[in-house]
Coordinates of N, CA and C in Angstrom, one line a residue:
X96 N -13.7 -6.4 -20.1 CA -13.6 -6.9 -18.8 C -14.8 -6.5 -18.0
X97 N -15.5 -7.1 -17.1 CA -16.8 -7.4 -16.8 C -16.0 -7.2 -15.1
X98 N -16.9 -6.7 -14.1 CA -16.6 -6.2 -12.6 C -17.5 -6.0 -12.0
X99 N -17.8 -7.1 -11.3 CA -19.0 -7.1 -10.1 C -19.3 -5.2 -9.8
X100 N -20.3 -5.4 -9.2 CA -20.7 -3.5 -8.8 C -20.4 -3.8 -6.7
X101 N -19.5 -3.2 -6.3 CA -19.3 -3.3 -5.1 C -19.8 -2.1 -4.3
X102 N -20.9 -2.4 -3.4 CA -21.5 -1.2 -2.9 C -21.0 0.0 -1.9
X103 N -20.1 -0.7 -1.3 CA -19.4 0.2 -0.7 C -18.2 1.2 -1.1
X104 N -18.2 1.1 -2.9 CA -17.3 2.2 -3.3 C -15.8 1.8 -3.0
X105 N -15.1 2.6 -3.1 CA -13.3 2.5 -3.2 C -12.7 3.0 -1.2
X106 N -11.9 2.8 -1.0 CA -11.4 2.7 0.6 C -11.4 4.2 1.1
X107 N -11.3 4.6 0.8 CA -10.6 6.5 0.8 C -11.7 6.6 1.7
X108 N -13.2 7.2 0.4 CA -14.8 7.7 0.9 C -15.2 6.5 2.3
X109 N -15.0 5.0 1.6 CA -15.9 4.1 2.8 C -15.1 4.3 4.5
X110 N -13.7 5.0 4.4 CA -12.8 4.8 5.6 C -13.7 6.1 6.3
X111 N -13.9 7.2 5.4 CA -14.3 8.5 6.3 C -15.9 8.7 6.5
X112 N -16.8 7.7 5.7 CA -18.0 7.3 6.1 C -18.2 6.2 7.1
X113 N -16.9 5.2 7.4 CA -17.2 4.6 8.9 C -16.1 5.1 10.0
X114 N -16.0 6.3 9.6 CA -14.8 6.7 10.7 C -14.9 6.3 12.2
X115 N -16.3 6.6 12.6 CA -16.5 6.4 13.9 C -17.3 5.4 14.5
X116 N -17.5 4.4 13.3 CA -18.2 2.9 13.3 C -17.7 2.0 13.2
X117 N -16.5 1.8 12.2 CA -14.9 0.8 12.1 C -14.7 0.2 13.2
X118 N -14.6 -1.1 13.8 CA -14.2 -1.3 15.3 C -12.8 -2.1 14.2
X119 N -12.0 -1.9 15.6 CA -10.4 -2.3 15.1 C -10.1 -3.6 14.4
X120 N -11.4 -4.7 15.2 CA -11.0 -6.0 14.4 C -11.8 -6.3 12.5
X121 N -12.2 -4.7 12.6 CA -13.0 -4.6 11.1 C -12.0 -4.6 10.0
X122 N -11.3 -3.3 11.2 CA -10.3 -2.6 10.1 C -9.2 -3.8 9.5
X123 N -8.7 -4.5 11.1 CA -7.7 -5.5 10.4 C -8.1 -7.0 10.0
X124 N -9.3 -7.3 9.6 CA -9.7 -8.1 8.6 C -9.7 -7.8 7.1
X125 N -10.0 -6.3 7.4 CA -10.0 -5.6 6.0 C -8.4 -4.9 5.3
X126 N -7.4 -5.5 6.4 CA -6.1 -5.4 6.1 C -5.8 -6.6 5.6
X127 N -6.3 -7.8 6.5 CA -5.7 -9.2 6.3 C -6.1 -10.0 5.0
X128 N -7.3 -9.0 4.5 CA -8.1 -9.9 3.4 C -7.3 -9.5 1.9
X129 N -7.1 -7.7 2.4 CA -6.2 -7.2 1.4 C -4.8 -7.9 1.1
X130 N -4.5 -8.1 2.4 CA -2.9 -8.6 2.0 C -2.7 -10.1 1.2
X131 N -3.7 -11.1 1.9 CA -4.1 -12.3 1.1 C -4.2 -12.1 -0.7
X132 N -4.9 -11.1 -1.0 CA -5.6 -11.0 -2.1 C -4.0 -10.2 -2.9
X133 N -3.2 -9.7 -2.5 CA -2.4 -9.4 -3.0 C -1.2 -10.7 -3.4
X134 N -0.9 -10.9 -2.4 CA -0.3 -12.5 -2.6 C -1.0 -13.5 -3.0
X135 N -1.8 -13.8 -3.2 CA -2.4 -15.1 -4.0 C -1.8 -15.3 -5.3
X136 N -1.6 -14.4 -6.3 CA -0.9 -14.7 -7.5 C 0.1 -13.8 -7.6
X137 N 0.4 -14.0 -8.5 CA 2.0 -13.6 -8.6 C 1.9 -12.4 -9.9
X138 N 1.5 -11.5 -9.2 CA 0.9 -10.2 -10.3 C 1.2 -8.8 -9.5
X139 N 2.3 -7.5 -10.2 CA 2.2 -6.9 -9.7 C 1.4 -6.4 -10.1
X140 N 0.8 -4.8 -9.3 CA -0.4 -4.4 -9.2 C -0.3 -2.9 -10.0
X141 N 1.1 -2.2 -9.6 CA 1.9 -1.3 -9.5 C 1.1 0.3 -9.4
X142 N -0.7 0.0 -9.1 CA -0.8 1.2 -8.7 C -1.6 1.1 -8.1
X143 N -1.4 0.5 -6.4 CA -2.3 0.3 -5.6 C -2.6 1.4 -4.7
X144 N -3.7 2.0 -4.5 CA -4.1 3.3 -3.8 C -5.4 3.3 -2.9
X145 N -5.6 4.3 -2.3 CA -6.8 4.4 -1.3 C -8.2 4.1 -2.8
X146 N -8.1 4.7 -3.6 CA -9.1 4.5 -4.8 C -9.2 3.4 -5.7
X147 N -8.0 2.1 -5.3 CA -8.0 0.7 -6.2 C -8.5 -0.1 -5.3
X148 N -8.5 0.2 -4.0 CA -9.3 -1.0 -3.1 C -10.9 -0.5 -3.1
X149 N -11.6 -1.5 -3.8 CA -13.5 -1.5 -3.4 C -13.1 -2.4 -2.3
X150 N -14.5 -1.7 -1.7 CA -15.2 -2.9 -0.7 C -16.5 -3.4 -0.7
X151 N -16.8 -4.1 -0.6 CA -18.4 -4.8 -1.0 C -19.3 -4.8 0.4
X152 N -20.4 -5.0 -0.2 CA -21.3 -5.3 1.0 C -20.9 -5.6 2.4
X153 N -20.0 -7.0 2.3 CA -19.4 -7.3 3.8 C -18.7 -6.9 4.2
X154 N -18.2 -5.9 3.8 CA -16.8 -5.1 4.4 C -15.6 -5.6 3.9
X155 N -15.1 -6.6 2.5 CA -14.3 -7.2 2.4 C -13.5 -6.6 1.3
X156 N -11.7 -6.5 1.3 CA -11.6 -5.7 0.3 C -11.1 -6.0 -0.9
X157 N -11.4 -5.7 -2.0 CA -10.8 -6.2 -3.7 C -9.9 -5.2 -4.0
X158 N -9.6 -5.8 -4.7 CA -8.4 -4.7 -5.9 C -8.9 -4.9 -7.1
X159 N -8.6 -3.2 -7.0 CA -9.6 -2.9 -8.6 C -8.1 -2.6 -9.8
X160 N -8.6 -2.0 -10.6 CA -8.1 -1.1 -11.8 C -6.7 -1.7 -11.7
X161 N -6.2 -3.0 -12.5 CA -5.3 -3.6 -13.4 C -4.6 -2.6 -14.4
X162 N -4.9 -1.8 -14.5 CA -4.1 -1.0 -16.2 C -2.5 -0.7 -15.6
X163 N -2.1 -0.9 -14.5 CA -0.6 -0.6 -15.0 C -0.4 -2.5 -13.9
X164 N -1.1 -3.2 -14.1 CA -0.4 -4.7 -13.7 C 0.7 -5.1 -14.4
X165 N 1.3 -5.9 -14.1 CA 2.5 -6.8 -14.5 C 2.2 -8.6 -13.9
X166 N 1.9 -9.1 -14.9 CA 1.7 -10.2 -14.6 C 3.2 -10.8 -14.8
X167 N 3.9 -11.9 -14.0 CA 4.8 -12.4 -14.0 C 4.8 -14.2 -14.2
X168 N 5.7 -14.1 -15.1 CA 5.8 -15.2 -16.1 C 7.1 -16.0 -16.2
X169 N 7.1 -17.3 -16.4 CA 8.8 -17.4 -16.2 C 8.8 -18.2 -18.2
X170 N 9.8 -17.3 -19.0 CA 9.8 -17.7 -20.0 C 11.6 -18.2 -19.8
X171 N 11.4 -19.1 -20.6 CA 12.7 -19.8 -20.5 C 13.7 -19.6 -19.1
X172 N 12.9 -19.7 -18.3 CA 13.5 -19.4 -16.2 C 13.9 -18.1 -16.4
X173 N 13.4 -17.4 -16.9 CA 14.1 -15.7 -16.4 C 12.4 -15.3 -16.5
X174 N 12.4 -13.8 -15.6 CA 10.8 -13.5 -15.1 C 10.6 -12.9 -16.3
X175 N 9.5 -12.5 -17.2 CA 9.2 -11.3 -18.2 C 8.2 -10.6 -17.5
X176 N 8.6 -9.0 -17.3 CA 7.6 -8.2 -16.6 C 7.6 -7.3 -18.2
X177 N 6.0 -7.2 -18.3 CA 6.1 -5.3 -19.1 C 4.9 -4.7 -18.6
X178 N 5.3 -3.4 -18.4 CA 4.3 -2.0 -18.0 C 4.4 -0.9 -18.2
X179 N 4.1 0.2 -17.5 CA 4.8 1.1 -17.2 C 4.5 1.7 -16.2
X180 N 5.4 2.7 -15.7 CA 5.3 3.1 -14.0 C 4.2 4.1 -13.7
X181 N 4.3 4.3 -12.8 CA 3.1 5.3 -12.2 C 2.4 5.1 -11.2
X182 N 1.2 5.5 -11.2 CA 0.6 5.3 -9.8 C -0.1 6.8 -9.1
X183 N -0.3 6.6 -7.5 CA -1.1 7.8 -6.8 C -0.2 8.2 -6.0
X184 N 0.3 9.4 -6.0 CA 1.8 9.8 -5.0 C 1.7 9.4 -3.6
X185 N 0.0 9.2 -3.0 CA 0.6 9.0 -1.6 C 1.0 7.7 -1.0
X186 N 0.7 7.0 -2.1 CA 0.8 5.4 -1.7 C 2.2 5.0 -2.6
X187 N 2.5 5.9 -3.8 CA 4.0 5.2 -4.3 C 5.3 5.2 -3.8
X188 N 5.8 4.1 -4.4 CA 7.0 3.9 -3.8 C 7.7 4.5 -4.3
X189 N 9.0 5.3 -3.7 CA 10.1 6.6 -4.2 C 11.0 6.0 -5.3
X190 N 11.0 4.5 -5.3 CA 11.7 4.1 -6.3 C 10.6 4.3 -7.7
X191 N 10.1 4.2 -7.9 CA 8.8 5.0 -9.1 C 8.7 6.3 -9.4
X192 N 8.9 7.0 -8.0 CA 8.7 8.1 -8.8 C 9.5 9.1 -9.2
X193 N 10.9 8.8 -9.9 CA 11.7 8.8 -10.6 C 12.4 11.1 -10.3
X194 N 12.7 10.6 -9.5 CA 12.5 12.1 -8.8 C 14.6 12.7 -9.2
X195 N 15.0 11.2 -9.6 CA 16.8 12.1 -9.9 C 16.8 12.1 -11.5
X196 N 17.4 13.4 -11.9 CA 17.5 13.2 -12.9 C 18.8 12.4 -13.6
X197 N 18.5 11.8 -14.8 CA 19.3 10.2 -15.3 C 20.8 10.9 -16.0
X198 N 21.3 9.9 -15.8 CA 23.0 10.4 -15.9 C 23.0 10.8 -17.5
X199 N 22.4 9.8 -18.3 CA 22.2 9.8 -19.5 C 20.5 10.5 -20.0
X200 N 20.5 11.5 -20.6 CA 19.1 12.3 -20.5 C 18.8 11.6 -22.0
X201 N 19.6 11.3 -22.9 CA 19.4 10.7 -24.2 C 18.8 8.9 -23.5
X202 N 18.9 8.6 -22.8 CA 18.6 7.2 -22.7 C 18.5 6.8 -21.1
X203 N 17.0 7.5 -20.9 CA 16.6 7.4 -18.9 C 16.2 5.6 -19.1
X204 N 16.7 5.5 -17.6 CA 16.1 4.1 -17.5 C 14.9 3.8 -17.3
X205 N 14.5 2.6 -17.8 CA 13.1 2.4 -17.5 C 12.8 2.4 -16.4
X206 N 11.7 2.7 -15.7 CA 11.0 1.9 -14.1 C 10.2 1.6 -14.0
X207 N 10.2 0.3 -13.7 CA 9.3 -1.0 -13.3 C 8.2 -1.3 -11.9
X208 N 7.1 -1.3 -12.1 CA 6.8 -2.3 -10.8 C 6.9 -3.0 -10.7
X209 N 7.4 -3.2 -9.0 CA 7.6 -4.7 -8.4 C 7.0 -4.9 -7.3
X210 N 6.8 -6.4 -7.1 CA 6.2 -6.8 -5.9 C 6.9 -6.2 -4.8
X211 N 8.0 -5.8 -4.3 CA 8.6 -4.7 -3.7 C 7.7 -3.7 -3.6
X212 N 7.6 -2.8 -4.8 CA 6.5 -1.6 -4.4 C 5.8 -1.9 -4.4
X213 N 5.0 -2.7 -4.8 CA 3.4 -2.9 -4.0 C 3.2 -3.2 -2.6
X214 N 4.5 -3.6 -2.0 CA 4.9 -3.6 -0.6 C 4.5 -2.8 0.0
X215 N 5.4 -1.8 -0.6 CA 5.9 -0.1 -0.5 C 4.3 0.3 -0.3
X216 N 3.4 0.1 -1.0 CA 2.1 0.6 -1.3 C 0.8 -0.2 -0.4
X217 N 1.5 -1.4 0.1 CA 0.3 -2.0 1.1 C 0.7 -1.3 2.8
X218 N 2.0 -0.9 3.0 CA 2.2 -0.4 3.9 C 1.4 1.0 3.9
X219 N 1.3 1.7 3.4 CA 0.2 3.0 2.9 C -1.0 2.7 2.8
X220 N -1.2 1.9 2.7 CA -3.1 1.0 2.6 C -3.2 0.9 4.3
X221 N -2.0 0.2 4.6 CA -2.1 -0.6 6.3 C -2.5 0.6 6.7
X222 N -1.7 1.4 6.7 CA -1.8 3.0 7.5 C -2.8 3.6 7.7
X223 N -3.7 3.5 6.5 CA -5.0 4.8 6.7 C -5.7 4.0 6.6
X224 N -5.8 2.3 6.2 CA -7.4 1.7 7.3 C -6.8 1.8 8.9
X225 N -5.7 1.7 9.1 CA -6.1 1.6 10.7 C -6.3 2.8 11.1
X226 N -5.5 4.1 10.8 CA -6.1 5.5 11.2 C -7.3 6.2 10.6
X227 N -7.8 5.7 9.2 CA -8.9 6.2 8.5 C -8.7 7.7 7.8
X228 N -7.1 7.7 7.8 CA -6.7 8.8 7.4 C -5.9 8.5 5.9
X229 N -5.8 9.0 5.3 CA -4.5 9.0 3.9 C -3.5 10.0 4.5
X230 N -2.7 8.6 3.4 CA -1.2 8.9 3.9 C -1.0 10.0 3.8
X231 N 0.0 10.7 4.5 CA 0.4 12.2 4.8 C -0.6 13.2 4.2
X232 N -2.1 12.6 5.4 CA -2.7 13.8 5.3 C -2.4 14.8 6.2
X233 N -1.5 15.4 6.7 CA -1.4 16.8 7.2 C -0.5 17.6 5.9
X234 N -0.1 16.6 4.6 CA 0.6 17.9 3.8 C -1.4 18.0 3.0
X235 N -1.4 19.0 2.3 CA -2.2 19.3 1.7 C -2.4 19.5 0.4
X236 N -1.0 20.0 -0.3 CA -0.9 20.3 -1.9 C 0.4 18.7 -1.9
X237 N -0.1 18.4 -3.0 CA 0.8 17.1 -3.6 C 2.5 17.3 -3.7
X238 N 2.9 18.7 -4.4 CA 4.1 18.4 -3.9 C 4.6 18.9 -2.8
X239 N 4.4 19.0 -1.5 CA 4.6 19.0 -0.3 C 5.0 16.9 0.4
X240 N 3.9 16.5 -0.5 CA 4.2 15.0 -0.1 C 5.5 14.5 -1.2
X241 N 5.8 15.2 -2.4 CA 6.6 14.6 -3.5 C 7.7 14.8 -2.5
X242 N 7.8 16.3 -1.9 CA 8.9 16.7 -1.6 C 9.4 15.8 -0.3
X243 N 8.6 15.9 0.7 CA 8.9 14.7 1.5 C 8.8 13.3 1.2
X244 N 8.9 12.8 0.4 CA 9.4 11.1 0.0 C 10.6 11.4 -1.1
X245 N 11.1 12.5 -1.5 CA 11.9 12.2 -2.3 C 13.3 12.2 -1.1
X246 N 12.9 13.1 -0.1 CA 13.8 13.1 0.9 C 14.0 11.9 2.2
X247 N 13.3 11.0 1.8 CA 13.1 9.9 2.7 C 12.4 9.8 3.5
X248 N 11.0 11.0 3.7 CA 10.5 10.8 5.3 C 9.5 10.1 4.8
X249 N 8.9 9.4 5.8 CA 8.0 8.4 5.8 C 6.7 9.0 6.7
X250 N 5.8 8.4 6.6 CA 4.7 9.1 7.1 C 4.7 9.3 8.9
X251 N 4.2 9.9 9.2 CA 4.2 10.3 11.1 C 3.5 9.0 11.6
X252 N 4.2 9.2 12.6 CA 3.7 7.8 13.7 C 2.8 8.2 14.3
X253 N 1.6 7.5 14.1 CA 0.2 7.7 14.6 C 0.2 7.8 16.1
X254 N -0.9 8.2 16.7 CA -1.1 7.7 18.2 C -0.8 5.9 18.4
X255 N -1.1 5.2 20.0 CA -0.8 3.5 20.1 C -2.2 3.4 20.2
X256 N -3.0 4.9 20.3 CA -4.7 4.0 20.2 C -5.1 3.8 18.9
X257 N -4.5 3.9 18.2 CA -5.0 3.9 16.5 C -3.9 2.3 15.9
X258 N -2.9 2.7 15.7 CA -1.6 1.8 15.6 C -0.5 1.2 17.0
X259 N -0.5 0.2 17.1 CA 1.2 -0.6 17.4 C 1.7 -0.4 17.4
X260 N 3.0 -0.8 18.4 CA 4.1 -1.0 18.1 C 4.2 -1.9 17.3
X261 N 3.8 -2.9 17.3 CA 4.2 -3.7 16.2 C 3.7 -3.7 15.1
X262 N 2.7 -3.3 14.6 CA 2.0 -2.8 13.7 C 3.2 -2.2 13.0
X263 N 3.3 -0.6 13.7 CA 3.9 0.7 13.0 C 5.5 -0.2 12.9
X264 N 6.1 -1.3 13.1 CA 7.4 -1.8 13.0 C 7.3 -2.1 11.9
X265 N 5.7 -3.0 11.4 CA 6.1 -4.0 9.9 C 5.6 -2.9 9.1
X266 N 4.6 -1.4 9.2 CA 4.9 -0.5 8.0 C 5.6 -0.1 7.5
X267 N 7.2 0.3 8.8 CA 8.3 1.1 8.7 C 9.2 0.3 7.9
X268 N 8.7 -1.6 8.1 CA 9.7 -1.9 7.4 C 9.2 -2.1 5.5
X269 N 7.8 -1.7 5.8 CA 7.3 -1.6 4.2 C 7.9 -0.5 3.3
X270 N 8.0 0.5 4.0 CA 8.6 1.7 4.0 C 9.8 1.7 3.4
X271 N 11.2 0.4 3.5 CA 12.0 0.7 3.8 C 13.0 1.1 2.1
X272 N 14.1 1.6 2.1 CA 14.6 1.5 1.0 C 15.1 0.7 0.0
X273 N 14.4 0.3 -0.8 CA 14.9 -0.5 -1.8 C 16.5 -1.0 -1.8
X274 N 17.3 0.5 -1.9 CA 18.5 -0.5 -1.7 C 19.3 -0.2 -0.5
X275 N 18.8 -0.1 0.7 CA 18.8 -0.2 2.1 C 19.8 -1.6 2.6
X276 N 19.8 -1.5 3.7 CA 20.2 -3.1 4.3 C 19.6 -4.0 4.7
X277 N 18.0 -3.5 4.7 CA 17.2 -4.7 5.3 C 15.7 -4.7 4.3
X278 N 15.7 -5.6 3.9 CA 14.5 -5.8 3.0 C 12.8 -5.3 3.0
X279 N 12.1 -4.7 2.7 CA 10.5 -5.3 2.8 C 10.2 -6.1 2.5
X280 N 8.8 -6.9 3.5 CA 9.0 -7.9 3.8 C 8.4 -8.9 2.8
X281 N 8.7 -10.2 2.5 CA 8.1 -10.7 1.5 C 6.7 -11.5 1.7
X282 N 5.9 -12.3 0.6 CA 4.8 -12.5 0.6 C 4.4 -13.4 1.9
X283 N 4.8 -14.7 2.1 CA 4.5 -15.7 3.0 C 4.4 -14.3 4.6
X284 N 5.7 -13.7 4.7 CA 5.8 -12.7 6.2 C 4.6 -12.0 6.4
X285 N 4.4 -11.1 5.3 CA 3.1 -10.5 5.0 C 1.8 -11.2 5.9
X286 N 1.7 -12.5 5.1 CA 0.4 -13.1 5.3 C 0.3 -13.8 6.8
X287 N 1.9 -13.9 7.1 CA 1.6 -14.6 8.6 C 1.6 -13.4 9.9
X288 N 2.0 -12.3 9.1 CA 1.6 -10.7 10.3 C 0.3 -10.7 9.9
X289 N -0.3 -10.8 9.1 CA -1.6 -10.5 9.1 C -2.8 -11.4 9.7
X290 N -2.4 -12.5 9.5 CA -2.8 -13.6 10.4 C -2.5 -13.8 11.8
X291 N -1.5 -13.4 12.3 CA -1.6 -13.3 13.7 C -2.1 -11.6 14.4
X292 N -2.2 -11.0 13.6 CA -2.6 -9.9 14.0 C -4.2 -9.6 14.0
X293 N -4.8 -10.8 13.9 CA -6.1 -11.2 13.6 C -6.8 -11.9 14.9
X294 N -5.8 -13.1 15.0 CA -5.8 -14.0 16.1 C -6.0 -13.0 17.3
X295 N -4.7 -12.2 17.8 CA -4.1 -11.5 18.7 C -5.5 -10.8 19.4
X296 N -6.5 -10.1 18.3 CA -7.2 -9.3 18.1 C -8.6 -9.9 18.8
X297 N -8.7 -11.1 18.3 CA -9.9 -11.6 18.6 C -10.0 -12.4 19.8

């Protein structure tokens, strides 16, 4: 596999190299472009992190490093996913990272990415382009953050000069629990917050 050379490196280093150059309608084109680029095909991603998004010359963002994808297929009308789970703790989703232990220790279930968690994982992307921060950076050692997502907390609500109200509504609902009462949100919703959040802006 062959990969353009993108000069601006992966999101993490480029967010804290334009911390104080970023103007807001940068950040959320470089939200809007990501979210497009995620829904365009029907592929999960299942390890999307501050270090899988490059950005190129014009500030636009890609997704890199495919090795735990799931392409989705319809064989005889049922979907065939295979992978396996994993990922970068501050961006995965709690349904991944397999934190109860299995009823049956002879036979744990498998876990899967799904376009769900990459949900789970664009709302953690949304977050630290618009703050320029990674997710729960105030913990500092990793399980400090295991320990808070196994317990449900979700990352702190930024200042309203950094994030929205409406903004910080559609992360919390990226956030939300898989088997919750209310869904994260799906692809078409995604693309039309991100598109009016563009408009709004400009």
């Amino acid at each position: 596999m062959v990969c353009p050379w993108l000069e601006n490196g992966s999101l993490t280093p480029y967010l804290e190299r334009r911390r104080d150059t970023l103007k807001p309608v940068e950040r959320l084109v470089l939200v809007s472009i990501f979210l497009l680029l995620m829904h365009s095909q029907s592929i999960v991603h299942g390890d999307l992190s501050g270090s899988n998004v490059l950005i190129d010359a014009n500030g636009r963002a890609c997704i890199s490093d495919f090795g735990l994808s799931i392409v989705l297929t319809k064989l005889g009308g049922s979907t065939y996913a295979s992978s396996h789970a994993g990922g970068t703790l501050r961006w995965t989703a709690p349904e991944l990272l397999d934190t109860q232990v299995p009823e049956d220790e002879d036979n744990p279930l498998d876990v899967f990415p799904t376009l769900q968690s990459d949900v789970y994982s664009f709302g953690s992307i949304m977050l630290q382009v618009l703050t320029g921060k990674i997710p729960y950076h105030y913990y500092v050692r990793e399980p400090q953050v295991l320990s808070a997502i196994s317990k449900g907390m979700i990352p702190k609500r930024p200042g309203r000069e950094l994030v929205t109200d409406r903004q910080w509504t559609f992360m919390q609902r990226c956030w939300m629990p898989v088997d919750g009462n209310e869904s994260r949100p799906g692809g078409d919703e995604i693309v039309q917050f991100s598109r009016q959040e563009v408009v709004e802006i400009e």
